[in-house]
PDB file of C-alpha atoms in Angstrom:
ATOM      1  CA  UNK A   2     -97.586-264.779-144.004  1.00  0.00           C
ATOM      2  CA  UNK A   3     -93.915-263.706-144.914  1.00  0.00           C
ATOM      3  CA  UNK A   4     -91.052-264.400-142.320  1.00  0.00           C
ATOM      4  CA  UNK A   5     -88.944-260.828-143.323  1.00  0.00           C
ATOM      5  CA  UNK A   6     -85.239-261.789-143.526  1.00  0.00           C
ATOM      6  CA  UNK A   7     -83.316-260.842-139.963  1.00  0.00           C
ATOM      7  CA  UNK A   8     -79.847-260.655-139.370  1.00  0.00           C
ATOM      8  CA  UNK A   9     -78.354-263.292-136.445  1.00  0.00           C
ATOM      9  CA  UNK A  10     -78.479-261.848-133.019  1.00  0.00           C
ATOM     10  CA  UNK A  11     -81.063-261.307-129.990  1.00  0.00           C
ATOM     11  CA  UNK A  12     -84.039-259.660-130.412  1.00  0.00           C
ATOM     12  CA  UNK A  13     -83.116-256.936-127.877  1.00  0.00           C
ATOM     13  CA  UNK A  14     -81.204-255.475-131.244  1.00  0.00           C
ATOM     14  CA  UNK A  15     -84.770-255.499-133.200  1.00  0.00           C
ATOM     15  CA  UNK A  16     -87.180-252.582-132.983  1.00  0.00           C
ATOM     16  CA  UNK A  17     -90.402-253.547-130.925  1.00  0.00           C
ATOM     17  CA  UNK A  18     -92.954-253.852-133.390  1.00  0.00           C
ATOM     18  CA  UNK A  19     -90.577-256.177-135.551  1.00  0.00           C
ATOM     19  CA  UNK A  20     -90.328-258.232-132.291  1.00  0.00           C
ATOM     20  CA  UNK A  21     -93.842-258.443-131.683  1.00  0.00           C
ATOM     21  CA  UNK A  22     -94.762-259.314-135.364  1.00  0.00           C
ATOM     22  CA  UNK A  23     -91.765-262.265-134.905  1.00  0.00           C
ATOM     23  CA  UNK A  24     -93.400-263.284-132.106  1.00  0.00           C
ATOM     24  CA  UNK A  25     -97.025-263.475-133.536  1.00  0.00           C
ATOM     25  CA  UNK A  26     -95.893-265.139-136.366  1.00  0.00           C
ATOM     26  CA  UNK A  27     -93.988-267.815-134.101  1.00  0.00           C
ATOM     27  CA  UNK A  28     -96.704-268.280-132.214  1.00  0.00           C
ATOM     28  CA  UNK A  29     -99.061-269.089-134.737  1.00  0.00           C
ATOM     29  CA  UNK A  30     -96.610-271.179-136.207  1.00  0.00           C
ATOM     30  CA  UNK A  31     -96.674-272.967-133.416  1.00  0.00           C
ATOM     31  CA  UNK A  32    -100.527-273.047-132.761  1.00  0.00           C
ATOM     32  CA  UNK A  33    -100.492-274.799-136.484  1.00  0.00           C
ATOM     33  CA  UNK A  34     -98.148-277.693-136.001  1.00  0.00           C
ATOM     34  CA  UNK A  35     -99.365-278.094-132.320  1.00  0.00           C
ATOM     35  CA  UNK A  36     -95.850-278.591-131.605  1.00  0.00           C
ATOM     36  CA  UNK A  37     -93.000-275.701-130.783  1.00  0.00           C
ATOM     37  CA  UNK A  38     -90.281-278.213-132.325  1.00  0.00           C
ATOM     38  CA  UNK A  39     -91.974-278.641-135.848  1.00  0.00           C
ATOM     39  CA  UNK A  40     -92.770-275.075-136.283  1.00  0.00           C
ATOM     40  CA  UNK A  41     -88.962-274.180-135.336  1.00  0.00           C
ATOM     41  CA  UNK A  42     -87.789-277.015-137.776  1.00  0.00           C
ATOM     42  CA  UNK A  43     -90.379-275.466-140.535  1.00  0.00           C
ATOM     43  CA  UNK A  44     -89.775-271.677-140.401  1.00  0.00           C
ATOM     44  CA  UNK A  45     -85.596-272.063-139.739  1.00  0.00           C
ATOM     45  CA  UNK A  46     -85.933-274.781-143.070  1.00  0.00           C
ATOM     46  CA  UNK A  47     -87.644-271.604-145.252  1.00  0.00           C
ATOM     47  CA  UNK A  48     -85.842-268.779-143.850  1.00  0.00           C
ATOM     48  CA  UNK A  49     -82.219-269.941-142.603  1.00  0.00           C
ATOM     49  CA  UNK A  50     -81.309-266.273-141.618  1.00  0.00           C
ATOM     50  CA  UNK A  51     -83.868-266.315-139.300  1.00  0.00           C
ATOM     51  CA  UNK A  52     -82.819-269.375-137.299  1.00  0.00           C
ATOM     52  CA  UNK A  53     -80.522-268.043-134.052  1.00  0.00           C
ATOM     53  CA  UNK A  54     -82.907-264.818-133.330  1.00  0.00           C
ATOM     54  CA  UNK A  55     -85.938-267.413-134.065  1.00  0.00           C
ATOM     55  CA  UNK A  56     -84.633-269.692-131.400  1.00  0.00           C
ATOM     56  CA  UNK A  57     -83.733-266.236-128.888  1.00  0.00           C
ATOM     57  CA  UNK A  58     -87.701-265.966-129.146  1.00  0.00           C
ATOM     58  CA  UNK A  59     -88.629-269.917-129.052  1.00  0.00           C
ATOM     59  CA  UNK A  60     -86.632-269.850-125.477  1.00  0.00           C
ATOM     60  CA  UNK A  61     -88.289-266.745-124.604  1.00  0.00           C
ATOM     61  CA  UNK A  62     -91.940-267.813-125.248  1.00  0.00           C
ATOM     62  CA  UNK A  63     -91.310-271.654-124.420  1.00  0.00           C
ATOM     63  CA  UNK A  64     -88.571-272.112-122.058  1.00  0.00           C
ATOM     64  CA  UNK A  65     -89.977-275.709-121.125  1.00  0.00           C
ATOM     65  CA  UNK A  66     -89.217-276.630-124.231  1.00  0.00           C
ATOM     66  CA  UNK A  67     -85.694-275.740-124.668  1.00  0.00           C
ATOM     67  CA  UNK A  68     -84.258-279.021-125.202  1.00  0.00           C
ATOM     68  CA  UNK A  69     -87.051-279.762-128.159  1.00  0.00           C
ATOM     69  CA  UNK A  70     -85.965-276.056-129.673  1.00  0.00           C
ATOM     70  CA  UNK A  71     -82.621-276.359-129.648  1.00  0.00           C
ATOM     71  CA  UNK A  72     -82.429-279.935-131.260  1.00  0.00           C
ATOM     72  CA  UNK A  73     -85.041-278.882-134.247  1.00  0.00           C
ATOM     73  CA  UNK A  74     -83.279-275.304-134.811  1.00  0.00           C
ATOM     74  CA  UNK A  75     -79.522-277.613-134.906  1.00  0.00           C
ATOM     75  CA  UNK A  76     -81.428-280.275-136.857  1.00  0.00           C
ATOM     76  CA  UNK A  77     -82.719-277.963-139.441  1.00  0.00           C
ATOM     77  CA  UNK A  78     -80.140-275.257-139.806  1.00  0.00           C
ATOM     78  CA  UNK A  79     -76.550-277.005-138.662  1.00  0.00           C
ATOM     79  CA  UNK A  80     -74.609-274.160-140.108  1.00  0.00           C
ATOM     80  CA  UNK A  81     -75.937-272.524-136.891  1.00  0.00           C
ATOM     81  CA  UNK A  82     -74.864-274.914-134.416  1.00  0.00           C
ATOM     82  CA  UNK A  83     -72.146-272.493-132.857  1.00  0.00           C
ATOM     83  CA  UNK A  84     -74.534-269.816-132.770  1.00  0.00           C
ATOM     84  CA  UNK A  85     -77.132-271.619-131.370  1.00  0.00           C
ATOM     85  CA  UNK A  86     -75.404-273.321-128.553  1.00  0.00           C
ATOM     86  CA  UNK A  87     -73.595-269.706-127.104  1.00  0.00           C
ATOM     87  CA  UNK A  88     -76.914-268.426-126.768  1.00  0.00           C
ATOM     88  CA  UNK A  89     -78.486-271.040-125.084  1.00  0.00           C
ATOM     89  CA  UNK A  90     -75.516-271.300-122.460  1.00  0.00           C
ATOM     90  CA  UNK A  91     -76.252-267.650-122.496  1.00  0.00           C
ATOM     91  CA  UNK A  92     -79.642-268.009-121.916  1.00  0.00           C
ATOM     92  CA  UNK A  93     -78.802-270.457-119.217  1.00  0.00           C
ATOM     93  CA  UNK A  94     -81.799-272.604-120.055  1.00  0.00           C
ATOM     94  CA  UNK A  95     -79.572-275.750-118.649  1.00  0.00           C
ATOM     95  CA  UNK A  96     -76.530-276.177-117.635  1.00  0.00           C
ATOM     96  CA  UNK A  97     -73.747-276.377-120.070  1.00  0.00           C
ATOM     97  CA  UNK A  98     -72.854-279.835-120.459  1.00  0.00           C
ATOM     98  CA  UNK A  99     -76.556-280.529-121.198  1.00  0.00           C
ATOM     99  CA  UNK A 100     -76.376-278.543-123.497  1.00  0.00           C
ATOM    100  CA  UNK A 101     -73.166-279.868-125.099  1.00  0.00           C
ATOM    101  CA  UNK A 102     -74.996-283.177-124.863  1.00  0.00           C
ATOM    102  CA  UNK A 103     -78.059-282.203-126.640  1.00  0.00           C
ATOM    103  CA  UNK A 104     -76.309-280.263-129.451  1.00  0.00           C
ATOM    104  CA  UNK A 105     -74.273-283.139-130.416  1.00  0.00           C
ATOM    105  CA  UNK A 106     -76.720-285.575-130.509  1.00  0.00           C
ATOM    106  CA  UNK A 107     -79.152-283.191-132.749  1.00  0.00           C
ATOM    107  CA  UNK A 108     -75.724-282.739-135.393  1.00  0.00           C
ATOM    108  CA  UNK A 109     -72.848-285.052-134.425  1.00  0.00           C
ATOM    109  CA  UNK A 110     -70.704-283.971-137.506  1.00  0.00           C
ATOM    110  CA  UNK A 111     -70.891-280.585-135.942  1.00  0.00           C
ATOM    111  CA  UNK A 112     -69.116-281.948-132.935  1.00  0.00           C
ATOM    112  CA  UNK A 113     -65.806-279.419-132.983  1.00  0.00           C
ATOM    113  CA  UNK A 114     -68.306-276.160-133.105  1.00  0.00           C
ATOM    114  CA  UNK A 115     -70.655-277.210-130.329  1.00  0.00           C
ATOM    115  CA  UNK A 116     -67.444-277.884-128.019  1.00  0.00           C
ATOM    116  CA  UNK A 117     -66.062-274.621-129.253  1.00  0.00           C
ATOM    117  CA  UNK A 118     -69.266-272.991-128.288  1.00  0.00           C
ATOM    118  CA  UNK A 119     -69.255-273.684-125.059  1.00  0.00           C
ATOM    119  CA  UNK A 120     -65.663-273.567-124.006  1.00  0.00           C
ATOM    120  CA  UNK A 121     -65.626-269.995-125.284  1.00  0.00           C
ATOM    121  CA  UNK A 122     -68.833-268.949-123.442  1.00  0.00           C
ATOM    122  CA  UNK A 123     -67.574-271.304-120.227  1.00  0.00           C
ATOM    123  CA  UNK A 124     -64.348-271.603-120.027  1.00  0.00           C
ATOM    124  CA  UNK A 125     -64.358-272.785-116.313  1.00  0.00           C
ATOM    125  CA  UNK A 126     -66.144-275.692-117.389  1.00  0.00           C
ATOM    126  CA  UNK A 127     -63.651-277.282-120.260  1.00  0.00           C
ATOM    127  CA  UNK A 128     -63.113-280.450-118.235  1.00  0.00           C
ATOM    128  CA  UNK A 129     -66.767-280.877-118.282  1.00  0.00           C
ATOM    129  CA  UNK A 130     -67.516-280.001-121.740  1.00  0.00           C
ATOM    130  CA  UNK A 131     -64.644-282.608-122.958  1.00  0.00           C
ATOM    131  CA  UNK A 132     -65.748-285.142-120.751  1.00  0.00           C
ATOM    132  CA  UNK A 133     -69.553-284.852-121.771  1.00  0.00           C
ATOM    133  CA  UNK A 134     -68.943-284.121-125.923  1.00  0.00           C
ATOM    134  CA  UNK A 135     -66.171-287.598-125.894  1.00  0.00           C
ATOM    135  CA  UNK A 136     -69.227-289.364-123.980  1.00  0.00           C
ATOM    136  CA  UNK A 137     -71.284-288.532-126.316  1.00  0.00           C
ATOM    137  CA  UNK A 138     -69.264-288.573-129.952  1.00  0.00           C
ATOM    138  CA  UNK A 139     -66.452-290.891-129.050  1.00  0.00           C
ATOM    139  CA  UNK A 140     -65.993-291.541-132.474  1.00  0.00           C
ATOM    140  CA  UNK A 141     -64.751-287.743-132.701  1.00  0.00           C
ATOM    141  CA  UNK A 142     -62.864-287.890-129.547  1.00  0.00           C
ATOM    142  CA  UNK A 143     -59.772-286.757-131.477  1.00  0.00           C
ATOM    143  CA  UNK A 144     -60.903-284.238-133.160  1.00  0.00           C
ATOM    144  CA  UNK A 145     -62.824-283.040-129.772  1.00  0.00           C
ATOM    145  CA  UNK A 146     -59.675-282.662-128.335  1.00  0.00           C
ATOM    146  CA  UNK A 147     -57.688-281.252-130.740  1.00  0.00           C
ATOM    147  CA  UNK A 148     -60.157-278.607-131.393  1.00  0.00           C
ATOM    148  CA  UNK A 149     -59.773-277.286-127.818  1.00  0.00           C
ATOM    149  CA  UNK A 150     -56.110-278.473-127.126  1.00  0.00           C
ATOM    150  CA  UNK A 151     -55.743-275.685-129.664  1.00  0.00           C
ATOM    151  CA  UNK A 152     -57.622-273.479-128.562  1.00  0.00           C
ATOM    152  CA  UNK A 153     -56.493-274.189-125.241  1.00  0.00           C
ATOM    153  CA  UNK A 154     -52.534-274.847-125.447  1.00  0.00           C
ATOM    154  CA  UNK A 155     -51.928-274.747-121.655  1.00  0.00           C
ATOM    155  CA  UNK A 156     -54.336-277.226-120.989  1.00  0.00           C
ATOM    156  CA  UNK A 157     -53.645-280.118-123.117  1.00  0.00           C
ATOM    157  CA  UNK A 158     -52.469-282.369-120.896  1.00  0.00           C
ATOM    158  CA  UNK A 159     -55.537-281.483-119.006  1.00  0.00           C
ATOM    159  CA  UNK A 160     -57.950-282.299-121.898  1.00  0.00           C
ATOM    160  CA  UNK A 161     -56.354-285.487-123.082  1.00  0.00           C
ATOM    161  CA  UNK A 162     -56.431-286.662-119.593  1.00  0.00           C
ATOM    162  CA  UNK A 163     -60.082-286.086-119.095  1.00  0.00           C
ATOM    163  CA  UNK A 164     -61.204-287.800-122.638  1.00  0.00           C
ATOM    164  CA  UNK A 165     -59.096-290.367-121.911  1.00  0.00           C
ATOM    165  CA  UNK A 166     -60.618-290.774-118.363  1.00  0.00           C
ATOM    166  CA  UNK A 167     -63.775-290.797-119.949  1.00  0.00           C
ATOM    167  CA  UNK A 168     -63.271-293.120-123.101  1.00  0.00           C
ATOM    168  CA  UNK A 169     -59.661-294.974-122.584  1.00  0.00           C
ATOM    169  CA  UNK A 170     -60.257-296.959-125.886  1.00  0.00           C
ATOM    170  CA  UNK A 171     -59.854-293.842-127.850  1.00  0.00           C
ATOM    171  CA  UNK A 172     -56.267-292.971-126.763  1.00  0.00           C
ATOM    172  CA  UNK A 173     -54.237-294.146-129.857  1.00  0.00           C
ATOM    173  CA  UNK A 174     -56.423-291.762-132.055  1.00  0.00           C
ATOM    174  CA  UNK A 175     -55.812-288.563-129.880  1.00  0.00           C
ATOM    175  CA  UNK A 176     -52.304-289.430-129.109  1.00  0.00           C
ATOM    176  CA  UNK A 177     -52.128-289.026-133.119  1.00  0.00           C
ATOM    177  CA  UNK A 178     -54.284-285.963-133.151  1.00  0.00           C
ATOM    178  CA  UNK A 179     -52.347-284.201-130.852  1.00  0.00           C
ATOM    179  CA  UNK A 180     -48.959-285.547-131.843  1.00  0.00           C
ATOM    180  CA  UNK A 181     -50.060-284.033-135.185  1.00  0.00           C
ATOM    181  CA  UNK A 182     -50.236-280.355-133.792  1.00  0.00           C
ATOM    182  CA  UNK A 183     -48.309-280.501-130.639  1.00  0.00           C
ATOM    183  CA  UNK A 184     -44.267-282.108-131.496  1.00  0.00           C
ATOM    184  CA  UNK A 185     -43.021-280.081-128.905  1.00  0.00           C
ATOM    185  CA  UNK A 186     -45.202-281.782-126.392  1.00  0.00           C
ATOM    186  CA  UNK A 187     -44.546-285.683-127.299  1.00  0.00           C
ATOM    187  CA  UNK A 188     -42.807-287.030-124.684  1.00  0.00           C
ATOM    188  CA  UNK A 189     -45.988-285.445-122.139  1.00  0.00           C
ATOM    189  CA  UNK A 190     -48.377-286.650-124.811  1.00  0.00           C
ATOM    190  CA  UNK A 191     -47.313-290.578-124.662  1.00  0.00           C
ATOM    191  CA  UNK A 192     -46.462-290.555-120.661  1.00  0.00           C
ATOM    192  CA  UNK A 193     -49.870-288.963-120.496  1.00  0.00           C
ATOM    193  CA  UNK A 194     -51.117-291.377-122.529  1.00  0.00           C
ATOM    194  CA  UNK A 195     -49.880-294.132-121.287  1.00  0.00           C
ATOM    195  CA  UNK A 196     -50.644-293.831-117.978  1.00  0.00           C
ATOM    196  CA  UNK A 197     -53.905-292.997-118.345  1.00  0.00           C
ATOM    197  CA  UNK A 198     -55.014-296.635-120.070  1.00  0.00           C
ATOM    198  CA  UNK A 199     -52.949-298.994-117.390  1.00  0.00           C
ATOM    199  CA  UNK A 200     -56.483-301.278-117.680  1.00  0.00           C
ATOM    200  CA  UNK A 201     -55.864-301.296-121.889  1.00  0.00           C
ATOM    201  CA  UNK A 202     -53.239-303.332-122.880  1.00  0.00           C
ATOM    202  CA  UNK A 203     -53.863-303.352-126.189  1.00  0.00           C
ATOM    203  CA  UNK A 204     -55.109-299.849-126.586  1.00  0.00           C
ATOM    204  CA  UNK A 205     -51.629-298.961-124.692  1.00  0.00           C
ATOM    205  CA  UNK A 206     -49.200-301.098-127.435  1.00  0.00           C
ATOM    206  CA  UNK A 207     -51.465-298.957-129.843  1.00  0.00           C
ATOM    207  CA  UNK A 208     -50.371-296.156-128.430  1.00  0.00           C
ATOM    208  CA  UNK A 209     -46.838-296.951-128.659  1.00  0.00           C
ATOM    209  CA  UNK A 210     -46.882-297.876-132.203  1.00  0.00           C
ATOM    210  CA  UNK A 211     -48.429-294.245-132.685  1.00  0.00           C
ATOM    211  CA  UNK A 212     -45.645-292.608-130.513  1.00  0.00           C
ATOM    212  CA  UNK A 213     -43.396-294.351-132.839  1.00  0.00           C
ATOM    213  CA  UNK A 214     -44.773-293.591-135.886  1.00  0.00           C
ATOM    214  CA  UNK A 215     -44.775-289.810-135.082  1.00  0.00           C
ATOM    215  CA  UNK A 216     -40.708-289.711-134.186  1.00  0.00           C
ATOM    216  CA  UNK A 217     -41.146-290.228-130.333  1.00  0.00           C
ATOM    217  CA  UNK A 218     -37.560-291.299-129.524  1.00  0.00           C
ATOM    218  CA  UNK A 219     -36.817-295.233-128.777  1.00  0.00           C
ATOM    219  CA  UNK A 220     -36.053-294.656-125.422  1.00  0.00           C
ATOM    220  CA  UNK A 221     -38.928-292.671-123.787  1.00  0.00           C
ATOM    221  CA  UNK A 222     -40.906-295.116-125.333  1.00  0.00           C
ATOM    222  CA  UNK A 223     -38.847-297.803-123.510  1.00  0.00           C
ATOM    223  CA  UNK A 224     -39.574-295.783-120.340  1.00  0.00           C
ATOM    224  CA  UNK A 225     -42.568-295.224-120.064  1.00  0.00           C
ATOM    225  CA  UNK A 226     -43.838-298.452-121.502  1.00  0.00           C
ATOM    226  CA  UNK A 227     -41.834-300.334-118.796  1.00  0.00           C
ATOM    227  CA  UNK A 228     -42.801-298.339-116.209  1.00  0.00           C
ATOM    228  CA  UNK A 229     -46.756-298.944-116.767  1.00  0.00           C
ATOM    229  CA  UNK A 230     -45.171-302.616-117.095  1.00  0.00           C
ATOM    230  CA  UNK A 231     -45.617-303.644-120.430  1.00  0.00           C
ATOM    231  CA  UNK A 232     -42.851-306.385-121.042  1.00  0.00           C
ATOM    232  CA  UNK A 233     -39.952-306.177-122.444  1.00  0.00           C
ATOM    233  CA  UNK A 234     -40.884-308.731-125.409  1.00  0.00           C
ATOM    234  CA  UNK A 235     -43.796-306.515-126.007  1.00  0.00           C
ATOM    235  CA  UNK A 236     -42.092-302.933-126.264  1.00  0.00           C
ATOM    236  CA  UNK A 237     -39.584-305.340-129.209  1.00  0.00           C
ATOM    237  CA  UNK A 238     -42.572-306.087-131.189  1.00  0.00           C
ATOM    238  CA  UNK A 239     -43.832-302.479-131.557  1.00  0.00           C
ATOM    239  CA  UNK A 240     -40.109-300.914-132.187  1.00  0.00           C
ATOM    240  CA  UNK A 241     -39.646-303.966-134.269  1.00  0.00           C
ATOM    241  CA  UNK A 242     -42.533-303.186-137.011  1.00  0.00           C
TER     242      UNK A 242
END
């Protein structure tokens, strides 16, 4: 039995009998393995093309089994992450953060697409999707918020407070990140920063020596490291190096 080659999309753009042979063929697959999750892994492996409208159907046949046929499909075919993940918020087989959650852990290094993903297809849910995707890769944390600072640009203070809400320790890396992209923004950036660790000391000096290192002037520094009460002696040693 041949898989035929299909073009990514839902199977409402296939002709019936196509669908119904897709679904036969799934089915049986599935009937083989005795499992819904080792099929998917096995058919998206052999035909890649086949992996986003083969997952439409999986969710369609087996919607129990969503979170096993989303983290096989991801697992086997990452270059489909994105895909995947919009049509399973589409689908509304969970909500979206679970689904954030799930698609990261099946691909971590395809962190930025899954977050993408989702903030496109629910925008009204960003603060969610950061908080959930820093959670659970907070060793991408800047790149998470980068990814959507830029795709968001009116809501970066908004993001970098919510990551940093969720995972303080990770503040000197996305004070660089979005230093990197956003100049303009600095001063908001650090104060943001900054105020947002009060409980890290040493995560806030690390933040300071990263203001400073990206041009942040001497004196807002100053500022705003006094005014979360960081001593005087302390603020020296970071302009000092």
């Amino acid at each position: 039995m041949v898989c035929t080659g299909l073009q990514a999309g839902t199977p409402i753009a296939e002709d019936k009998p196509h669908l119904e042979f897709q679904k036969k063929f799934l089915k049986r697959q599935v009937a083989q393995s005795m499992s819904v999750g080792r099929a998917i892994r096995s058919i998206a492996s052999h035909y890649p093309q086949d992996t986003v409208i083969l997952v439409d159907l999986a969710l369609e046949l087996y919607p129990d089994n969503y979170q096993e046929i989303i983290h096989a499909a991801i697992s086997a075919q990452p270059a489909a992450t994105e895909e995947i993940v919009q049509l399973a918020i589409e689908k509304n087989v969970s909500s979206c953060a679970s689904i954030v959650e799930l698609a990261i852990n099946a691909e971590p290094t395809y962190v930025d697409f899954v977050v993408q993903a989702a903030a496109n297809a629910t925008p009204e849910e960003l603060d969610e999707i950061v908080r959930v995707a820093v959670l659970t890769e907070p060793d991408s944390a800047d790149s998470i918020v980068q990814t959507l600072s830029l795709k968001h640009p009116n809501k970066v203070i908004e993001i970098m407070t919510t990551a940093l809400n969720a995972v303080p320790y990770v503040g000197e890396y996305v004070v660089e990140a979005l230093l990197a992209v956003f100049p303009s923004q600095k001063e908001a950036v650090v104060k943001t920063a900054i105020g947002n660790t009060l409980n890290q000391r040493e995560q806030q000096i690390r933040i300071l020596n990263a203001a400073q290192n990206a041009g942040v002037d001497e004196r807002v520094i100053r500022q705003y490291a006094l005014g979360a009460g960081i001593s005087i002696e302390e603020v020296n040693v970071v302009l000092a190096e």
